[in-house]
Coordinates of C-alpha atoms and ligand atoms in Angstrom, one line a residue:
M219 CA 123.0 -37.7 12.9
S220 CA 121.0 -40.4 14.5
M221 CA 118.2 -42.1 12.7
L222 CA 116.6 -43.0 16.0
R223 CA 114.1 -40.8 17.8
L224 CA 113.1 -40.9 21.4
A225 CA 109.3 -40.7 21.8
D226 CA 109.4 -40.8 25.6
Y227 CA 111.1 -42.6 28.5
D228 CA 110.2 -43.9 32.0
I229 CA 111.7 -45.7 34.9
V230 CA 110.2 -49.2 35.0
F231 CA 110.5 -52.4 37.1
Q232 CA 108.9 -55.2 35.1
E233 CA 110.6 -55.1 31.7
V234 CA 114.0 -56.5 32.7
P235 CA 113.9 -59.1 35.6
G236 CA 115.9 -58.0 38.6
E237 CA 116.7 -54.6 37.3
V238 CA 115.3 -51.1 37.6
S239 CA 115.4 -49.8 34.0
L240 CA 115.4 -46.5 32.3
A241 CA 113.2 -47.5 29.4
L242 CA 113.7 -45.5 26.2
N243 CA 110.7 -45.7 23.9
I244 CA 112.1 -45.3 20.4
S245 CA 109.7 -44.2 17.6
G246 CA 109.8 -45.0 13.9
C247 CA 109.0 -48.7 14.4
P248 CA 108.8 -50.5 11.1
N249 CA 107.2 -53.7 12.3
R250 CA 103.5 -53.0 11.8
C251 CA 102.3 -55.7 14.2
P252 CA 98.5 -56.1 13.8
G253 CA 97.0 -54.9 17.1
C254 CA 100.1 -52.8 17.9
H255 CA 100.0 -51.8 21.5
S256 CA 101.8 -48.5 20.8
P257 CA 100.7 -47.1 17.4
H258 CA 102.3 -43.7 18.1
L259 CA 105.7 -45.4 18.0
Q260 CA 105.2 -46.3 14.3
R261 CA 105.5 -42.6 13.5
Q262 CA 108.7 -40.5 13.6
V263 CA 108.1 -38.6 16.8
G264 CA 110.4 -37.2 19.4
E265 CA 113.9 -35.8 19.5
P266 CA 116.9 -37.6 17.9
L267 CA 118.3 -40.2 20.2
D268 CA 122.1 -39.8 20.0
E269 CA 125.0 -39.8 22.4
A270 CA 124.3 -36.3 23.6
T271 CA 120.6 -37.0 24.4
L272 CA 121.5 -40.4 26.0
G273 CA 124.4 -39.0 28.0
G274 CA 122.1 -36.4 29.5
L275 CA 119.6 -39.0 30.5
V276 CA 122.2 -41.2 32.0
D277 CA 123.6 -38.2 34.0
R278 CA 120.1 -37.4 35.2
Y279 CA 118.7 -40.9 36.0
G280 CA 121.7 -43.2 36.0
G281 CA 122.0 -43.2 39.8
A282 CA 118.3 -44.3 40.1
V283 CA 118.5 -47.2 37.8
T284 CA 120.5 -50.4 37.1
C285 CA 119.8 -50.8 33.4
V286 CA 119.1 -48.9 30.3
C287 CA 116.4 -50.7 28.2
F288 CA 116.1 -49.7 24.5
M289 CA 112.4 -50.3 23.5
G290 CA 112.4 -50.6 19.7
G291 CA 114.8 -49.2 17.2
D292 CA 114.3 -52.0 14.7
A293 CA 114.8 -49.5 11.8
A294 CA 118.4 -49.1 12.9
P295 CA 119.7 -52.0 15.1
A296 CA 123.3 -51.1 14.6
E297 CA 122.6 -47.6 16.1
V298 CA 120.9 -49.3 19.1
A299 CA 124.0 -51.4 19.6
R300 CA 126.3 -48.3 19.3
L301 CA 124.2 -46.5 22.0
A302 CA 124.3 -49.6 24.3
A303 CA 128.1 -49.5 23.9
F304 CA 128.0 -45.9 24.9
V305 CA 126.0 -46.7 28.0
R306 CA 128.4 -49.5 29.0
E307 CA 131.5 -47.4 28.4
T308 CA 130.4 -44.1 30.0
T309 CA 129.2 -45.9 33.1
S310 CA 132.2 -48.2 33.4
Q311 CA 129.7 -51.1 32.9
R312 CA 127.8 -50.2 36.1
L313 CA 124.6 -49.9 34.0
K314 CA 123.3 -53.0 32.2
T315 CA 121.7 -52.8 28.8
A316 CA 118.7 -54.4 27.2
W317 CA 117.0 -54.3 23.8
Y318 CA 113.3 -55.0 23.1
S319 CA 113.1 -55.9 19.4
G320 CA 110.0 -56.9 17.5
R321 CA 112.1 -59.0 15.2
D322 CA 112.0 -62.8 15.2
R323 CA 115.7 -63.1 15.3
L324 CA 118.8 -60.9 15.7
P325 CA 119.9 -59.1 12.6
D326 CA 123.0 -60.5 10.9
G327 CA 126.2 -59.2 12.4
F328 CA 124.3 -57.6 15.4
A329 CA 126.8 -56.6 18.2
L330 CA 125.1 -58.7 20.9
S331 CA 128.1 -58.3 23.2
W332 CA 127.0 -54.8 24.2
F333 CA 123.8 -56.2 25.7
D334 CA 122.9 -58.1 28.9
H335 CA 119.3 -58.9 27.7
V336 CA 117.3 -59.1 24.5
K337 CA 113.6 -59.5 23.8
L338 CA 112.7 -60.9 20.4
G339 CA 109.4 -61.5 18.6
P340 CA 106.6 -59.4 17.2
F341 CA 103.6 -58.5 19.3
I342 CA 100.7 -60.8 18.4
A343 CA 97.7 -59.7 20.4
A344 CA 96.0 -63.1 20.4
L345 CA 99.1 -64.7 22.0
G346 CA 99.8 -61.9 24.4
G347 CA 102.9 -60.3 25.8
L348 CA 105.8 -61.8 27.8
D349 CA 103.6 -62.5 30.8
S350 CA 101.1 -64.5 28.8
P351 CA 101.5 -68.4 28.9
T352 CA 100.8 -68.5 25.1
T353 CA 103.2 -65.7 24.1
N354 CA 105.4 -66.0 21.0
Q355 CA 107.8 -63.5 22.4
R356 CA 111.1 -64.6 24.0
F357 CA 113.2 -62.8 26.6
Y358 CA 116.8 -63.8 26.8
R359 CA 119.8 -63.3 29.0
A360 CA 122.9 -62.7 26.8
T361 CA 125.9 -64.8 28.0
D362 CA 129.3 -65.7 26.6
D363 CA 127.8 -69.0 25.5
G364 CA 124.8 -67.4 23.7
L365 CA 121.2 -66.5 24.5
V366 CA 119.5 -68.1 27.5
D367 CA 115.7 -68.1 27.4
I368 CA 114.4 -66.7 30.7
T369 CA 110.9 -65.8 29.5
E370 CA 109.3 -67.9 32.3
L371 CA 110.4 -65.3 34.8
F372 CA 107.7 -63.0 33.4
R373 CA 105.0 -65.5 34.4
R374 CA 106.1 -66.0 38.1
G375 CA 103.3 -65.1 40.5
K376 CA 100.6 -65.1 37.8
Ligands
SF4_1351 S1 107.0 -53.8 17.5 FE1 105.7 -52.7 19.1 S2 105.5 -50.6 18.4 FE2 106.3 -51.8 16.6 S3 104.4 -52.4 15.5 FE3 104.9 -54.1 16.9 S4 103.7 -53.6 18.7 FE4 103.8 -51.7 17.6

Protein backbone atom coordinates (compact mmCIF):
# COMPACT_ATOMS: atom_id res chain seq x y z
CA MET A 1 0.00 0.00 0.00
CA SER A 2 1.54 3.23 -1.13
CA MET A 3 1.87 6.18 1.21
CA LEU A 4 2.09 8.49 -1.76
CA ARG A 5 -0.98 10.06 -3.31
CA LEU A 6 -1.33 11.61 -6.74
CA ALA A 7 -3.12 14.97 -6.57
CA ASP A 8 -3.01 15.52 -10.33
CA TYR A 9 -0.67 15.33 -13.31
CA ASP A 10 0.19 17.27 -16.44
CA ILE A 11 2.50 17.18 -19.44
CA VAL A 12 5.03 19.99 -18.99
CA PHE A 13 7.97 21.47 -20.91
CA GLN A 14 9.87 23.71 -18.46
CA GLU A 15 10.44 21.55 -15.39
CA VAL A 16 13.24 19.36 -16.80
CA PRO A 17 15.49 21.05 -19.40
CA GLY A 18 15.43 19.34 -22.77
CA GLU A 19 12.65 16.92 -21.81
CA VAL A 20 8.89 16.68 -22.21
CA SER A 21 7.78 15.49 -18.81
CA LEU A 22 4.80 13.77 -17.34
CA ALA A 23 4.71 15.72 -14.07
CA LEU A 24 3.10 13.86 -11.17
CA ASN A 25 1.99 16.20 -8.39
CA ILE A 26 2.24 14.22 -5.17
CA SER A 27 0.16 15.38 -2.19
CA GLY A 28 0.89 15.06 1.52
CA CYS A 29 3.87 17.44 1.37
CA PRO A 30 5.42 17.76 4.87
CA ASN A 31 7.61 20.77 4.14
CA ARG A 32 5.32 23.69 5.15
CA CYS A 33 7.26 26.30 3.18
CA PRO A 34 6.00 29.78 4.15
CA GLY A 35 4.28 31.19 1.06
CA CYS A 36 3.79 27.68 -0.36
CA HIS A 37 2.81 27.92 -4.04
CA SER A 38 0.60 24.80 -3.89
CA PRO A 39 -1.15 24.61 -0.47
CA HIS A 40 -3.51 21.84 -1.62
CA LEU A 41 -0.47 19.56 -1.92
CA GLN A 42 0.04 19.80 1.86
CA ARG A 43 -3.15 17.77 2.33
CA GLN A 44 -3.59 14.06 1.64
CA VAL A 45 -5.59 14.29 -1.57
CA GLY A 46 -5.85 12.06 -4.63
CA GLU A 47 -5.61 8.37 -5.35
CA PRO A 48 -2.73 6.23 -4.07
CA LEU A 49 0.28 6.49 -6.36
CA ASP A 50 1.52 2.93 -6.72
CA GLU A 51 2.86 0.76 -9.54
CA ALA A 52 -0.65 0.08 -10.88
CA THR A 53 -1.55 3.78 -11.11
CA LEU A 54 1.83 4.73 -12.50
CA GLY A 55 1.87 1.87 -14.99
CA GLY A 56 -1.50 3.05 -16.32
CA LEU A 57 -0.21 6.59 -16.77
CA VAL A 58 2.96 5.39 -18.49
CA ASP A 59 0.88 3.24 -20.84
CA ARG A 60 -1.33 6.19 -21.66
CA TYR A 61 1.19 9.03 -21.90
CA GLY A 62 4.58 7.35 -22.20
CA GLY A 63 4.67 7.76 -25.97
CA ALA A 64 4.10 11.52 -25.68
CA VAL A 65 6.81 12.28 -23.14
CA THR A 66 10.53 11.66 -22.58
CA CYS A 67 10.60 11.89 -18.79
CA VAL A 68 8.51 11.20 -15.70
CA CYS A 69 8.93 13.95 -13.11
CA PHE A 70 7.88 13.23 -9.53
CA MET A 71 6.84 16.55 -7.95
CA GLY A 72 7.10 16.09 -4.17
CA GLY A 73 6.87 12.94 -2.14
CA ASP A 74 9.15 14.19 0.62
CA ALA A 75 7.11 12.21 3.15
CA ALA A 76 8.34 8.95 1.57
CA PRO A 77 11.47 9.42 -0.61
CA ALA A 78 12.20 5.70 -0.75
CA GLU A 79 8.81 5.17 -2.39
CA VAL A 80 9.58 7.85 -4.96
CA ALA A 81 12.83 6.04 -5.76
CA ARG A 82 11.02 2.72 -6.01
CA LEU A 83 8.54 4.22 -8.49
CA ALA A 84 11.36 5.80 -10.49
CA ALA A 85 12.96 2.36 -10.73
CA PHE A 86 9.61 1.02 -11.94
CA VAL A 87 9.50 3.66 -14.71
CA ARG A 88 13.06 2.90 -15.81
CA GLU A 89 12.53 -0.85 -15.80
CA THR A 90 9.12 -0.98 -17.44
CA THR A 91 10.19 1.37 -20.26
CA SER A 92 13.59 -0.26 -20.81
CA GLN A 93 15.10 3.09 -19.72
CA ARG A 94 13.44 4.97 -22.61
CA LEU A 95 11.85 7.38 -20.15
CA LYS A 96 14.07 9.49 -17.93
CA THR A 97 13.18 10.22 -14.33
CA ALA A 98 13.32 13.36 -12.21
CA TRP A 99 12.47 14.22 -8.60
CA TYR A 100 11.48 17.67 -7.32
CA SER A 101 12.18 17.64 -3.59
CA GLY A 102 11.71 20.48 -1.12
CA ARG A 103 14.55 19.17 1.02
CA ASP A 104 17.90 20.92 1.28
CA ARG A 105 19.79 17.69 0.68
CA LEU A 106 19.12 14.14 -0.37
CA PRO A 107 17.94 11.79 2.38
CA ASP A 108 20.59 9.40 3.72
CA GLY A 109 20.72 6.26 1.62
CA PHE A 110 18.57 7.72 -1.15
CA ALA A 111 18.73 5.61 -4.33
CA LEU A 112 19.87 8.42 -6.62
CA SER A 113 20.90 5.96 -9.33
CA TRP A 114 17.26 5.67 -10.40
CA PHE A 115 17.13 9.35 -11.35
CA ASP A 116 18.43 11.49 -14.19
CA HIS A 117 17.62 14.80 -12.47
CA VAL A 118 16.93 16.10 -8.97
CA LYS A 119 15.71 19.49 -7.72
CA LEU A 120 16.56 20.33 -4.12
CA GLY A 121 15.66 23.20 -1.82
CA PRO A 122 12.50 24.53 -0.18
CA PHE A 123 10.44 27.21 -1.89
CA ILE A 124 11.24 30.61 -0.40
CA ALA A 125 8.90 33.16 -1.92
CA ALA A 126 11.28 36.11 -1.43
CA LEU A 127 14.05 34.32 -3.32
CA GLY A 128 11.87 32.92 -6.08
CA GLY A 129 11.76 29.67 -8.00
CA LEU A 130 14.35 28.09 -10.27
CA ASP A 131 14.05 30.85 -12.88
CA SER A 132 14.84 33.57 -10.35
CA PRO A 133 18.44 34.88 -10.21
CA THR A 134 18.25 34.87 -6.39
CA THR A 135 16.75 31.41 -5.97
CA ASN A 136 17.95 29.11 -3.19
CA GLN A 137 16.75 26.08 -5.15
CA ARG A 138 19.15 23.94 -7.15
CA PHE A 139 18.50 21.71 -10.14
CA TYR A 140 20.98 18.93 -10.78
CA ARG A 141 21.78 16.41 -13.45
CA ALA A 142 22.63 13.10 -11.79
CA THR A 143 25.78 11.55 -13.25
CA ASP A 144 28.01 8.63 -12.33
CA ASP A 145 30.34 11.19 -10.76
CA GLY A 146 27.61 12.81 -8.66
CA LEU A 147 25.28 15.77 -8.98
CA VAL A 148 26.03 18.48 -11.55
CA ASP A 149 24.33 21.84 -10.89
CA ILE A 150 22.53 23.00 -14.06
CA THR A 151 20.22 25.54 -12.39
CA GLU A 152 21.46 28.25 -14.76
CA LEU A 153 19.57 26.58 -17.63
CA PHE A 154 16.35 27.83 -16.05
CA ARG A 155 17.47 31.45 -16.44
CA ARG A 156 18.40 31.33 -20.13
CA GLY A 157 16.40 33.78 -22.18
CA LYS A 158 15.22 35.79 -19.18
S1 LIG B 1 7.62 21.85 -0.96
FE1 LIG B 1 6.14 22.82 -2.39
S2 LIG B 1 4.11 21.98 -1.83
FE2 LIG B 1 5.52 21.54 -0.13
S3 LIG B 1 5.19 23.25 1.31
FE3 LIG B 1 6.94 23.78 0.02
S4 LIG B 1 6.07 24.98 -1.70
FE4 LIG B 1 4.36 23.88 -0.69
